[in-house]
mmCIF file of C-alpha atoms and ligand atoms in Angstrom:
data_model
loop_
_atom_site.group_PDB
_atom_site.id
_atom_site.type_symbol
_atom_site.label_atom_id
_atom_site.label_comp_id
_atom_site.label_asym_id
_atom_site.label_seq_id
_atom_site.Cartn_x
_atom_site.Cartn_y
_atom_site.Cartn_z
ATOM 1 C CA UNK I 1 119.195 -76.705 113.378
ATOM 2 C CA UNK I 2 119.857 -80.333 112.516
ATOM 3 C CA UNK I 3 122.994 -81.236 110.587
ATOM 4 C CA UNK I 4 123.223 -84.874 109.581
ATOM 5 C CA UNK I 5 126.191 -86.414 107.750
ATOM 6 C CA UNK I 6 125.989 -89.848 106.128
ATOM 7 C CA UNK I 7 129.265 -91.743 105.762
ATOM 8 C CA UNK I 8 129.825 -95.147 104.243
ATOM 9 C CA UNK I 9 131.338 -96.871 101.234
ATOM 10 C CA UNK I 10 129.906 -96.385 97.748
ATOM 11 C CA UNK I 11 126.881 -98.678 97.577
ATOM 12 C CA UNK I 12 126.057 -98.374 101.295
ATOM 13 C CA UNK I 13 122.813 -96.687 100.309
ATOM 14 C CA UNK I 14 123.771 -93.156 101.405
ATOM 15 C CA UNK I 15 121.948 -91.570 98.462
ATOM 16 C CA UNK I 16 118.760 -93.576 98.995
ATOM 17 C CA UNK I 17 118.768 -92.978 102.753
ATOM 18 C CA UNK I 18 119.601 -89.280 102.356
ATOM 19 C CA UNK I 19 116.674 -88.679 99.971
ATOM 20 C CA UNK I 20 114.221 -90.493 102.277
ATOM 21 C CA UNK I 21 115.591 -88.852 105.404
ATOM 22 C CA UNK I 22 115.376 -85.399 103.809
ATOM 23 C CA UNK I 23 111.679 -86.073 103.074
ATOM 24 C CA UNK I 24 111.004 -87.398 106.615
ATOM 25 C CA UNK I 25 112.790 -84.580 108.405
ATOM 26 C CA UNK I 26 111.937 -81.855 105.865
ATOM 27 C CA UNK I 27 115.558 -80.831 105.418
ATOM 28 C CA UNK I 28 117.586 -80.106 102.261
ATOM 29 C CA UNK I 29 119.600 -82.999 100.851
ATOM 30 C CA UNK I 30 123.118 -82.075 99.770
ATOM 31 C CA UNK I 31 124.963 -84.686 97.719
ATOM 32 C CA UNK I 32 128.378 -83.683 96.395
ATOM 33 C CA UNK I 33 128.210 -86.533 93.844
ATOM 34 C CA UNK I 34 124.842 -85.245 92.547
ATOM 35 C CA UNK I 35 126.035 -81.634 92.335
ATOM 36 C CA UNK I 36 129.127 -82.808 90.425
ATOM 37 C CA UNK I 37 127.062 -84.975 88.045
ATOM 38 C CA UNK I 38 124.752 -82.009 87.412
ATOM 39 C CA UNK I 39 127.802 -79.863 86.562
ATOM 40 C CA UNK I 40 129.057 -82.534 84.147
ATOM 41 C CA UNK I 41 125.610 -82.664 82.526
ATOM 42 C CA UNK I 42 125.430 -78.858 82.277
ATOM 43 C CA UNK I 43 128.954 -78.726 80.753
ATOM 44 C CA UNK I 44 130.139 -76.159 83.329
ATOM 45 C CA UNK I 45 133.885 -75.576 83.774
ATOM 46 C CA UNK I 46 133.660 -77.395 87.141
ATOM 47 C CA UNK I 47 131.977 -80.331 85.393
ATOM 48 C CA UNK I 48 134.687 -80.418 82.734
ATOM 49 C CA UNK I 49 137.421 -80.474 85.374
ATOM 50 C CA UNK I 50 135.659 -83.118 87.472
ATOM 51 C CA UNK I 51 134.465 -85.557 84.806
ATOM 52 C CA UNK I 52 137.685 -87.443 84.193
ATOM 53 C CA UNK I 53 138.306 -88.043 87.920
ATOM 54 C CA UNK I 54 134.739 -89.256 88.344
ATOM 55 C CA UNK I 55 134.899 -91.649 85.401
ATOM 56 C CA UNK I 56 138.099 -93.166 86.793
ATOM 57 C CA UNK I 57 136.612 -93.630 90.287
ATOM 58 C CA UNK I 58 138.996 -91.079 91.782
ATOM 59 C CA UNK I 59 138.224 -88.187 94.096
ATOM 60 C CA UNK I 60 137.781 -84.781 92.511
ATOM 61 C CA UNK I 61 140.438 -82.401 93.978
ATOM 62 C CA UNK I 62 139.464 -81.104 97.431
ATOM 63 C CA UNK I 63 139.679 -77.420 96.470
ATOM 64 C CA UNK I 64 137.115 -77.801 93.673
ATOM 65 C CA UNK I 65 134.634 -79.658 95.857
ATOM 66 C CA UNK I 66 135.177 -77.255 98.784
ATOM 67 C CA UNK I 67 134.338 -74.245 96.604
ATOM 68 C CA UNK I 68 131.223 -75.960 95.309
ATOM 69 C CA UNK I 69 130.121 -76.919 98.834
ATOM 70 C CA UNK I 70 130.735 -73.410 100.216
ATOM 71 C CA UNK I 71 128.443 -72.048 97.494
ATOM 72 C CA UNK I 72 125.793 -74.614 98.399
ATOM 73 C CA UNK I 73 125.968 -73.629 102.082
ATOM 74 C CA UNK I 74 125.471 -69.979 101.075
ATOM 75 C CA UNK I 75 121.873 -70.806 100.213
ATOM 76 C CA UNK I 76 119.403 -69.897 102.981
ATOM 77 C CA UNK I 77 117.595 -73.277 103.053
ATOM 78 C CA UNK I 78 120.434 -74.793 105.148
ATOM 79 C CA UNK I 79 119.590 -72.573 108.144
ATOM 80 C CA UNK I 80 117.156 -75.205 109.472
ATOM 81 C CA UNK I 81 119.659 -77.994 108.805
ATOM 82 C CA UNK I 82 120.859 -80.386 106.128
ATOM 83 C CA UNK I 83 121.444 -84.020 105.181
ATOM 84 C CA UNK I 84 124.947 -84.236 103.730
ATOM 85 C CA UNK I 85 125.881 -87.258 101.629
ATOM 86 C CA UNK I 86 129.214 -87.896 99.879
ATOM 87 C CA UNK I 87 131.187 -85.355 101.902
ATOM 88 C CA UNK I 88 133.592 -85.512 103.710
ATOM 89 C CA UNK I 89 135.638 -88.252 102.010
ATOM 90 C CA UNK I 90 138.916 -87.590 103.897
ATOM 91 C CA UNK I 91 140.214 -85.764 106.976
ATOM 92 C CA UNK I 92 141.129 -82.665 105.028
ATOM 93 C CA UNK I 93 137.512 -82.426 103.807
ATOM 94 C CA UNK I 94 136.229 -83.064 107.357
ATOM 95 C CA UNK I 95 138.241 -80.055 108.573
ATOM 96 C CA UNK I 96 137.065 -77.949 105.615
ATOM 97 C CA UNK I 97 133.501 -78.891 106.476
ATOM 98 C CA UNK I 98 133.987 -77.745 110.082
ATOM 99 C CA UNK I 99 135.333 -74.416 108.774
ATOM 100 C CA UNK I 100 132.487 -73.912 106.285
ATOM 101 C CA UNK I 101 129.881 -74.752 108.928
ATOM 102 C CA UNK I 102 131.353 -72.555 111.655
ATOM 103 C CA UNK I 103 131.614 -69.611 109.231
ATOM 104 C CA UNK I 104 127.858 -69.976 108.646
ATOM 105 C CA UNK I 105 127.099 -70.640 112.349
ATOM 106 C CA UNK I 106 125.961 -74.154 111.535
ATOM 107 C CA UNK I 107 126.976 -77.462 113.099
ATOM 108 C CA UNK I 108 126.859 -81.226 112.711
ATOM 109 C CA UNK I 109 124.390 -82.915 115.065
ATOM 110 C CA UNK I 110 125.028 -86.559 114.120
ATOM 111 C CA UNK I 111 127.233 -88.559 111.756
ATOM 112 C CA UNK I 112 125.930 -91.951 110.640
ATOM 113 C CA UNK I 113 128.347 -94.583 109.396
ATOM 114 C CA UNK I 114 126.559 -97.078 107.161
ATOM 115 C CA UNK I 115 128.620 -100.247 107.491
ATOM 116 C CA UNK I 116 128.358 -102.483 104.430
ATOM 117 C CA UNK I 117 130.113 -105.658 103.278
ATOM 118 C CA UNK I 118 132.036 -105.771 99.978
ATOM 119 C CA UNK I 119 129.745 -108.492 98.498
ATOM 120 C CA UNK I 120 126.656 -106.377 99.140
ATOM 121 C CA UNK I 121 128.345 -103.282 97.673
ATOM 122 C CA UNK I 122 129.299 -105.005 94.404
ATOM 123 C CA UNK I 123 125.846 -106.618 94.080
ATOM 124 C CA UNK I 124 124.084 -103.286 94.719
ATOM 125 C CA UNK I 125 126.201 -101.123 92.436
ATOM 126 C CA UNK I 126 126.314 -103.492 89.492
ATOM 127 C CA UNK I 127 122.494 -103.444 89.333
ATOM 128 C CA UNK I 128 121.893 -99.822 90.331
ATOM 129 C CA UNK I 129 119.663 -97.589 88.223
ATOM 130 C CA UNK I 130 119.391 -93.853 88.880
ATOM 131 C CA UNK I 131 116.676 -91.407 87.813
ATOM 132 C CA UNK I 132 118.060 -88.726 85.489
ATOM 133 C CA UNK I 133 115.540 -86.182 86.774
ATOM 134 C CA UNK I 134 115.154 -86.618 90.568
ATOM 135 C CA UNK I 135 118.188 -88.809 91.401
ATOM 136 C CA UNK I 136 116.131 -91.567 93.061
ATOM 137 C CA UNK I 137 117.904 -94.949 93.063
ATOM 138 C CA UNK I 138 116.459 -98.280 91.919
ATOM 139 C CA UNK I 139 117.975 -101.740 91.457
ATOM 140 C CA UNK I 140 117.435 -104.243 88.670
ATOM 141 C CA UNK I 141 116.642 -107.008 91.241
ATOM 142 C CA UNK I 142 116.321 -105.465 94.728
ATOM 143 C CA UNK I 143 114.173 -102.402 93.930
ATOM 144 C CA UNK I 144 112.876 -102.781 90.370
ATOM 145 C CA UNK I 145 110.905 -99.808 89.013
ATOM 146 C CA UNK I 146 107.190 -100.432 88.361
ATOM 147 C CA UNK I 147 107.703 -99.564 84.680
ATOM 148 C CA UNK I 148 110.940 -100.639 83.026
ATOM 149 C CA UNK I 149 113.407 -97.771 82.612
ATOM 150 C CA UNK I 150 111.111 -95.236 84.286
ATOM 151 C CA UNK I 151 111.235 -93.583 87.742
ATOM 152 C CA UNK I 152 108.270 -94.514 90.011
ATOM 153 C CA UNK I 153 108.336 -91.092 91.608
ATOM 154 C CA UNK I 154 108.646 -88.597 88.716
ATOM 155 C CA UNK I 155 108.538 -90.677 85.517
ATOM 156 C CA UNK I 156 112.131 -89.651 84.624
ATOM 157 C CA UNK I 157 114.387 -91.915 82.575
ATOM 158 C CA UNK I 158 116.567 -94.371 84.543
ATOM 159 C CA UNK I 159 120.227 -94.845 83.658
ATOM 160 C CA UNK I 160 123.272 -96.753 84.864
ATOM 161 C CA UNK I 161 126.081 -94.541 86.199
ATOM 162 C CA UNK I 162 129.332 -94.756 84.202
ATOM 163 C CA UNK I 163 131.309 -95.241 87.416
ATOM 164 C CA UNK I 164 129.172 -98.244 88.477
ATOM 165 C CA UNK I 165 131.105 -100.601 86.171
ATOM 166 C CA UNK I 166 132.898 -103.407 88.070
ATOM 167 C CA UNK I 167 136.450 -102.100 87.548
ATOM 168 C CA UNK I 168 135.555 -98.565 88.628
ATOM 169 C CA UNK I 169 133.574 -99.802 91.647
ATOM 170 C CA UNK I 170 136.680 -101.698 92.856
ATOM 171 C CA UNK I 171 138.774 -98.535 92.437
ATOM 172 C CA UNK I 172 136.178 -96.434 94.308
ATOM 173 C CA UNK I 173 136.138 -98.955 97.171
ATOM 174 C CA UNK I 174 139.920 -98.918 97.377
ATOM 175 C CA UNK I 175 139.956 -95.082 97.453
ATOM 176 C CA UNK I 176 137.201 -95.090 100.072
ATOM 177 C CA UNK I 177 138.865 -97.609 102.411
ATOM 178 C CA UNK I 178 142.145 -95.708 102.426
ATOM 179 C CA UNK I 179 140.493 -92.720 104.094
ATOM 180 C CA UNK I 180 137.548 -94.236 105.983
ATOM 181 C CA UNK I 181 139.279 -95.333 109.200
ATOM 182 C CA UNK I 182 140.700 -91.863 109.864
ATOM 183 C CA UNK I 183 137.333 -90.261 109.189
ATOM 184 C CA UNK I 184 135.593 -92.644 111.601
ATOM 185 C CA UNK I 185 138.153 -91.839 114.298
ATOM 186 C CA UNK I 186 137.731 -88.101 113.693
ATOM 187 C CA UNK I 187 133.985 -88.199 114.389
ATOM 188 C CA UNK I 188 134.284 -90.787 117.169
ATOM 189 C CA UNK I 189 136.610 -88.385 118.995
ATOM 190 C CA UNK I 190 133.937 -85.691 118.666
ATOM 191 C CA UNK I 191 131.348 -88.209 120.008
ATOM 192 C CA UNK I 192 129.149 -87.669 116.961
ATOM 193 C CA UNK I 193 129.478 -91.055 115.261
ATOM 194 C CA UNK I 194 126.732 -93.690 115.114
ATOM 195 C CA UNK I 195 127.500 -96.907 113.281
ATOM 196 C CA UNK I 196 124.830 -99.133 111.895
ATOM 197 C CA UNK I 197 124.747 -102.078 109.555
ATOM 198 C CA UNK I 198 123.384 -101.125 106.134
ATOM 199 C CA UNK I 199 123.563 -104.640 104.628
ATOM 200 C CA UNK I 200 119.846 -105.195 105.237
ATOM 201 C CA UNK I 201 116.611 -103.766 103.996
ATOM 202 C CA UNK I 202 116.650 -100.008 103.338
ATOM 203 C CA UNK I 203 113.378 -99.414 105.262
ATOM 204 C CA UNK I 204 114.903 -100.921 108.445
ATOM 205 C CA UNK I 205 118.047 -98.840 108.025
ATOM 206 C CA UNK I 206 115.963 -95.664 107.609
ATOM 207 C CA UNK I 207 113.958 -96.502 110.758
ATOM 208 C CA UNK I 208 117.147 -96.901 112.777
ATOM 209 C CA UNK I 209 118.584 -93.620 111.456
ATOM 210 C CA UNK I 210 115.409 -91.688 112.272
ATOM 211 C CA UNK I 211 115.264 -93.174 115.801
ATOM 212 C CA UNK I 212 118.855 -92.224 116.586
ATOM 213 C CA UNK I 213 118.486 -88.777 114.975
ATOM 214 C CA UNK I 214 115.422 -88.084 117.129
ATOM 215 C CA UNK I 215 117.182 -89.239 120.283
ATOM 216 C CA UNK I 216 120.147 -86.952 119.554
ATOM 217 C CA UNK I 217 118.072 -83.944 118.563
ATOM 218 C CA UNK I 218 114.663 -83.174 120.065
ATOM 219 C CA UNK I 219 114.002 -80.271 117.682
ATOM 220 C CA UNK I 220 113.386 -82.738 114.856
ATOM 221 C CA UNK I 221 110.039 -82.345 113.141
ATOM 222 C CA UNK I 222 108.709 -85.774 112.146
HETATM 223 P P1 AMP E 301 129.048 -90.395 94.815
HETATM 224 O O1 AMP E 301 127.786 -90.086 94.069
HETATM 225 O O2 AMP E 301 129.070 -89.840 96.203
HETATM 226 O O3 AMP E 301 129.385 -91.877 94.770
HETATM 227 O O4 AMP E 301 130.232 -89.648 94.032
HETATM 228 C C1 AMP E 301 130.541 -89.943 92.693
HETATM 229 C C2 AMP E 301 131.916 -89.419 92.345
HETATM 230 O O5 AMP E 301 131.912 -87.977 92.491
HETATM 231 C C3 AMP E 301 133.036 -89.899 93.231
HETATM 232 O O6 AMP E 301 133.562 -91.162 92.820
HETATM 233 C C4 AMP E 301 134.063 -88.769 93.081
HETATM 234 O O7 AMP E 301 134.718 -88.841 91.828
HETATM 235 C C5 AMP E 301 133.161 -87.541 93.037
HETATM 236 N N1 AMP E 301 132.901 -87.019 94.412
HETATM 237 C C6 AMP E 301 131.725 -86.991 95.091
HETATM 238 N N2 AMP E 301 131.875 -86.440 96.307
HETATM 239 C C7 AMP E 301 133.203 -86.106 96.401
HETATM 240 C C8 AMP E 301 133.996 -85.525 97.424
HETATM 241 N N3 AMP E 301 133.479 -85.208 98.616
HETATM 242 N N4 AMP E 301 135.312 -85.316 97.150
HETATM 243 C C9 AMP E 301 135.851 -85.637 95.973
HETATM 244 N N5 AMP E 301 135.168 -86.225 94.979
HETATM 245 C C10 AMP E 301 133.848 -86.459 95.183
#
């Protein structure tokens, strides 16, 4: 099985890369942010508890996210592997992830750290558009949809995330940076971390990720 984790600041392109990588490698994409947004949309009790944290750019309490992730890893599609995006966000979550995976006899093959500068992050997030139906990301300038307001892939309506406003983006970056160094060290010590610059074109970044993933794991079906 192939377990890939994508780390990086908000705006590094984790979501975009994870969706493309999941298609290339034929593996399920697990995004904690997407699962939480779906819960908010569906007005579940988890969504109600999480919404305020999300709107303020803060992390949803670890216990809530851990429960949600454990349920996701109960589904049989993860047996062949997974692309995890948005988790872990701190050391406590990294340890929880190890516990969840070992209880299911799964493992992490590679962790990618998508290094991104603050200017690029702010520029990307302030123009980001997300498909309401399939979650695909676009950008007003960098990746404009073919038809205004409509997803190229499924025709779904595009919207701007509430937490992509400038003030909230700054808060999210601050929260991210506080925990990132420890997380990087954690996976470096396990010799699983690969850093790459994600400031450039998303196609080039994807190519680099696929190359490294293949080198680290010869069971990959491409
Ligand atoms: P994302 O789509 O990954 O940028 O996540 C959007 C928001 O969902 C974050 O700002 C957090 O409020 C929440 N969230 C997503 N993943 C996690 C996580 N692993 N732990 C806590 N909160 C999370």
